PDB file of C-alpha atoms in Angstrom:
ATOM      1  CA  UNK A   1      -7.575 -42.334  59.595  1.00  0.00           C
ATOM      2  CA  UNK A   2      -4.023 -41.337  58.498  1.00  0.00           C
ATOM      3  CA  UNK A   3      -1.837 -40.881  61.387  1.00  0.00           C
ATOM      4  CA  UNK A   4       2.209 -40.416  61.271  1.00  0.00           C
ATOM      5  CA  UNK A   5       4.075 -41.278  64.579  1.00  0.00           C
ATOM      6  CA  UNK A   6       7.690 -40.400  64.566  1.00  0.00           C
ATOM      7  CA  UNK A   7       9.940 -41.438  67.228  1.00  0.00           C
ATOM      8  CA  UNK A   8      13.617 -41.355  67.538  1.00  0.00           C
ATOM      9  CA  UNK A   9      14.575 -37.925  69.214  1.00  0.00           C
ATOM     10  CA  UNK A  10      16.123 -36.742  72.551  1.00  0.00           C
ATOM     11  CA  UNK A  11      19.043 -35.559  73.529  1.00  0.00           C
ATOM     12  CA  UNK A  12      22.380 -36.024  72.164  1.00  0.00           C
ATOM     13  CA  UNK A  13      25.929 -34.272  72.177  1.00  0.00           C
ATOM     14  CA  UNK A  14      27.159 -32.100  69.262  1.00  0.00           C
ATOM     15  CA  UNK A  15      28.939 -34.502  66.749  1.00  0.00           C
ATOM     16  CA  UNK A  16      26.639 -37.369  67.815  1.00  0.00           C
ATOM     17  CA  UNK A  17      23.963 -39.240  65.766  1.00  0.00           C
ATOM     18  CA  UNK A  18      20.308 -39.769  66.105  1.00  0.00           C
ATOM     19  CA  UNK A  19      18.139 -41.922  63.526  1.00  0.00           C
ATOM     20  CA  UNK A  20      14.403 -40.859  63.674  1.00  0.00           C
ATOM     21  CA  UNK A  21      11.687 -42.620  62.437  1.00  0.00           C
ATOM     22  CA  UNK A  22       8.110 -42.350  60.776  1.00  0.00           C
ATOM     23  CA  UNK A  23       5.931 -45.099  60.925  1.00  0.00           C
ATOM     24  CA  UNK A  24       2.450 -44.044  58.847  1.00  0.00           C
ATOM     25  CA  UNK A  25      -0.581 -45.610  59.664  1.00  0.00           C
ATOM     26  CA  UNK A  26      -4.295 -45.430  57.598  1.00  0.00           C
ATOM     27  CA  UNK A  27      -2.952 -45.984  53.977  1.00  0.00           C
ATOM     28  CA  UNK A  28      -0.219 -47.324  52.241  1.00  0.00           C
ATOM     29  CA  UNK A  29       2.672 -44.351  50.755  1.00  0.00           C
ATOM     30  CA  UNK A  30       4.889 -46.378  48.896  1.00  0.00           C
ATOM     31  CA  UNK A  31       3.695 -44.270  45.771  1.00  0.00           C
ATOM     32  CA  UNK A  32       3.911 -41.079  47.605  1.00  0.00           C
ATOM     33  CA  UNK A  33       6.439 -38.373  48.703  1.00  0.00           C
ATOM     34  CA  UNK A  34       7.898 -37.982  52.315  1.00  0.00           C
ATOM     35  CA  UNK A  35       9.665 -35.502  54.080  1.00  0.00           C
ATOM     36  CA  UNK A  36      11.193 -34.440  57.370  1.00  0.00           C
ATOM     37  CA  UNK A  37      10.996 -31.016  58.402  1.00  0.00           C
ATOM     38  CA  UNK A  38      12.134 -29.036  61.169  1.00  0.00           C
ATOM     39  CA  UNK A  39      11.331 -26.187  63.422  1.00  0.00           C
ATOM     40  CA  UNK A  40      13.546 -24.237  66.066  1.00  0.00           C
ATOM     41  CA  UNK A  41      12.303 -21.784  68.786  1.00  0.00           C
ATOM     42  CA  UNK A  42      11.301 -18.551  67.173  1.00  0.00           C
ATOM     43  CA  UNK A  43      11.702 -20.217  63.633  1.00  0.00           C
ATOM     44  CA  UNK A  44       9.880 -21.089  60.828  1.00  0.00           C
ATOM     45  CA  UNK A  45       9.245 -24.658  59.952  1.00  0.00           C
ATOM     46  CA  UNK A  46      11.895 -25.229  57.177  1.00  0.00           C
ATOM     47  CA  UNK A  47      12.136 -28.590  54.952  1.00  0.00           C
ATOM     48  CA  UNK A  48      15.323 -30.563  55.855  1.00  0.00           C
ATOM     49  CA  UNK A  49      14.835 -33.728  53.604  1.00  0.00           C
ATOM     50  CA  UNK A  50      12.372 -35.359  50.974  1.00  0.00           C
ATOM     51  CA  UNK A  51      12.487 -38.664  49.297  1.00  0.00           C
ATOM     52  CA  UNK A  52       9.868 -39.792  45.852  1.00  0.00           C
ATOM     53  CA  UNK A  53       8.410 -42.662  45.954  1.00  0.00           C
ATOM     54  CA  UNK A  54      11.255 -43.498  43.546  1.00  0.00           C
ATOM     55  CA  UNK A  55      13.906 -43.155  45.856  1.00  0.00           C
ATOM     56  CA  UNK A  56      15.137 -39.800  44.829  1.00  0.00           C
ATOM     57  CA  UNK A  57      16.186 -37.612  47.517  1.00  0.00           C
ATOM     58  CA  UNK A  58      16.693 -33.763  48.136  1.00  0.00           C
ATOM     59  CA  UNK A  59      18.335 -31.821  51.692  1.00  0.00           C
ATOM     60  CA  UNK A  60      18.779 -28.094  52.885  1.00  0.00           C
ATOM     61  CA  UNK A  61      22.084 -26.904  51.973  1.00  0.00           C
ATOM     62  CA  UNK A  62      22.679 -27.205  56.018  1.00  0.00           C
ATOM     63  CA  UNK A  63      22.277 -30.739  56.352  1.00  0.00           C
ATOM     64  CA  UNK A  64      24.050 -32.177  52.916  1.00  0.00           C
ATOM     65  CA  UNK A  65      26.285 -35.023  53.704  1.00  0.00           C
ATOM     66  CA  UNK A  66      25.090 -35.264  57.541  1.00  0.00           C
ATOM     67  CA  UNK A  67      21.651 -35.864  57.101  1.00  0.00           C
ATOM     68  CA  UNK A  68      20.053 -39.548  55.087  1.00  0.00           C
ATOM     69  CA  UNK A  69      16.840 -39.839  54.384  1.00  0.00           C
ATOM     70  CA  UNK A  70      15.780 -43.380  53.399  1.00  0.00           C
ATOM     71  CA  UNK A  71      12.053 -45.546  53.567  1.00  0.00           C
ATOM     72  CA  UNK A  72      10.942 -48.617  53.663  1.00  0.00           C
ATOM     73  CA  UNK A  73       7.603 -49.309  51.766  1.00  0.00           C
ATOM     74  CA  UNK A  74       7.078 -52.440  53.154  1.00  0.00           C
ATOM     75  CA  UNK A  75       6.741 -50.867  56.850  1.00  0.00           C
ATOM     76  CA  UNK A  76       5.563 -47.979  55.484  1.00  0.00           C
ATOM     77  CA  UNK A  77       8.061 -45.947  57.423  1.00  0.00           C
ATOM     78  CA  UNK A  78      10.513 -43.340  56.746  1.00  0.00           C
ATOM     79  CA  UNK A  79      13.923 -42.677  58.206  1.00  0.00           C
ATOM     80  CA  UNK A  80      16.263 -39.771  58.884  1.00  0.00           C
ATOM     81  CA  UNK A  81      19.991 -40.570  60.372  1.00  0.00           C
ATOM     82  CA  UNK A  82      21.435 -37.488  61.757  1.00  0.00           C
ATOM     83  CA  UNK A  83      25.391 -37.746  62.060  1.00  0.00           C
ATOM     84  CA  UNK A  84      27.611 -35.115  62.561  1.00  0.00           C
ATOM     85  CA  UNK A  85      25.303 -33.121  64.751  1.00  0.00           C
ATOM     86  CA  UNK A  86      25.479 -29.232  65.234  1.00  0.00           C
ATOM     87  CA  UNK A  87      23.790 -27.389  68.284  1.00  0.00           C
ATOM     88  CA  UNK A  88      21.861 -25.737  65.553  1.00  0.00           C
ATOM     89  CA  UNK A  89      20.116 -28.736  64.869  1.00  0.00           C
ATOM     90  CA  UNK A  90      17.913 -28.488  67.760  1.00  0.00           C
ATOM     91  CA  UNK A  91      14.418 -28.470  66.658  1.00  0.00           C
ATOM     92  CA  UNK A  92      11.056 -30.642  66.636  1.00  0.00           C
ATOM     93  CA  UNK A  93      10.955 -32.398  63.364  1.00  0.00           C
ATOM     94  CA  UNK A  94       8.171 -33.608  61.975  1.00  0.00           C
ATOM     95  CA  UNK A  95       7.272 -36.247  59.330  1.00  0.00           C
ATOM     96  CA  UNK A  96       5.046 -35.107  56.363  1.00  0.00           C
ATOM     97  CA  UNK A  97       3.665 -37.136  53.554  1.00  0.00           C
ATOM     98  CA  UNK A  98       1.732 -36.460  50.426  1.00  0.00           C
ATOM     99  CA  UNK A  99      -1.320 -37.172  49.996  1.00  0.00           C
ATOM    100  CA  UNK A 100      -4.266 -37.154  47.176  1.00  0.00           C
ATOM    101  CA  UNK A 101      -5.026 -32.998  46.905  1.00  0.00           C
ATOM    102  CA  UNK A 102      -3.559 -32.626  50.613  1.00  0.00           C
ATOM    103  CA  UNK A 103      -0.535 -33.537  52.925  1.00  0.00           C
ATOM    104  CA  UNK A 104      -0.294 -35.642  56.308  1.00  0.00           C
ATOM    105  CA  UNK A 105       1.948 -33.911  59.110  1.00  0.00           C
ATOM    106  CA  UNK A 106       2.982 -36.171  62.520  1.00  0.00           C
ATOM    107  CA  UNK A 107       3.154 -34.341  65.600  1.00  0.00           C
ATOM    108  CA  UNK A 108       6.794 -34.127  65.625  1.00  0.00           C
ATOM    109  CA  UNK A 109      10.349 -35.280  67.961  1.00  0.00           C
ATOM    110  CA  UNK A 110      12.713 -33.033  69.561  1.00  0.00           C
ATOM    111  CA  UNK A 111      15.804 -33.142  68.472  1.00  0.00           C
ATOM    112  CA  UNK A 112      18.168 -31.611  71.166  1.00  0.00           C
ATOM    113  CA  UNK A 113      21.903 -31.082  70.352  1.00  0.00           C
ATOM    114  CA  UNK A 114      24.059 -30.130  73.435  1.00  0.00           C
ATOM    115  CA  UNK A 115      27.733 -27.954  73.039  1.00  0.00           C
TER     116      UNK A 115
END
């Protein structure tokens, strides 16, 4: 069974950093996609960051040059480091990865950025 566990969040002042983390279990993804996406109260769930299994990356115009998404095959994990961060950056975010005809979704981390 596939399971994505992402850890990493809390609470943290505007301008500070936070590195989550996705550790997938059930199958290897080194020759998938990933992705972090994001969800605020009363928003829709938006993508923030994606990374091939190449290494090639992509971000929301709102996170560019705050926001690194990196993985490491061999743990099967993918990363997020948050610097810079905005109160608007509050939101559970939540790991995806692709899969064969479907994707894998974690349960999410809040992300809580204080003024």
């Amino acid at each position: 069974q596939v399971q994505l566990a992402e850890s990493g969040g809390g609470l943290v002042q505007a301008g500070g950093s936070l590195r989550l983390s996705c550790a997938a279990s059930g199958r290897p993804f080194s020759r998938n996609a990933m992705a972090w996406y994001r969800q605020a109260p009363g928003k829709q769930r938006e993508l923030v960051a994606a990374i091939t299994s190449g290494g090639s990356t992509n971000y929301a115009d709102s996170v560019k040059g705050r926001f690194f998404i990196s993985r490491d095959n061999a743990k099967n994990t993918v990363y997020l480091q948050m610097n810079s961060l905005k109160p608007e950056d509050t939101a559970v975010y939540v790991c995806n990865a692709e899969g064969v005809s479907t994707y894998y979704w974690g349960k999410g981390t809040l992300v809580t950025v204080s003024s």
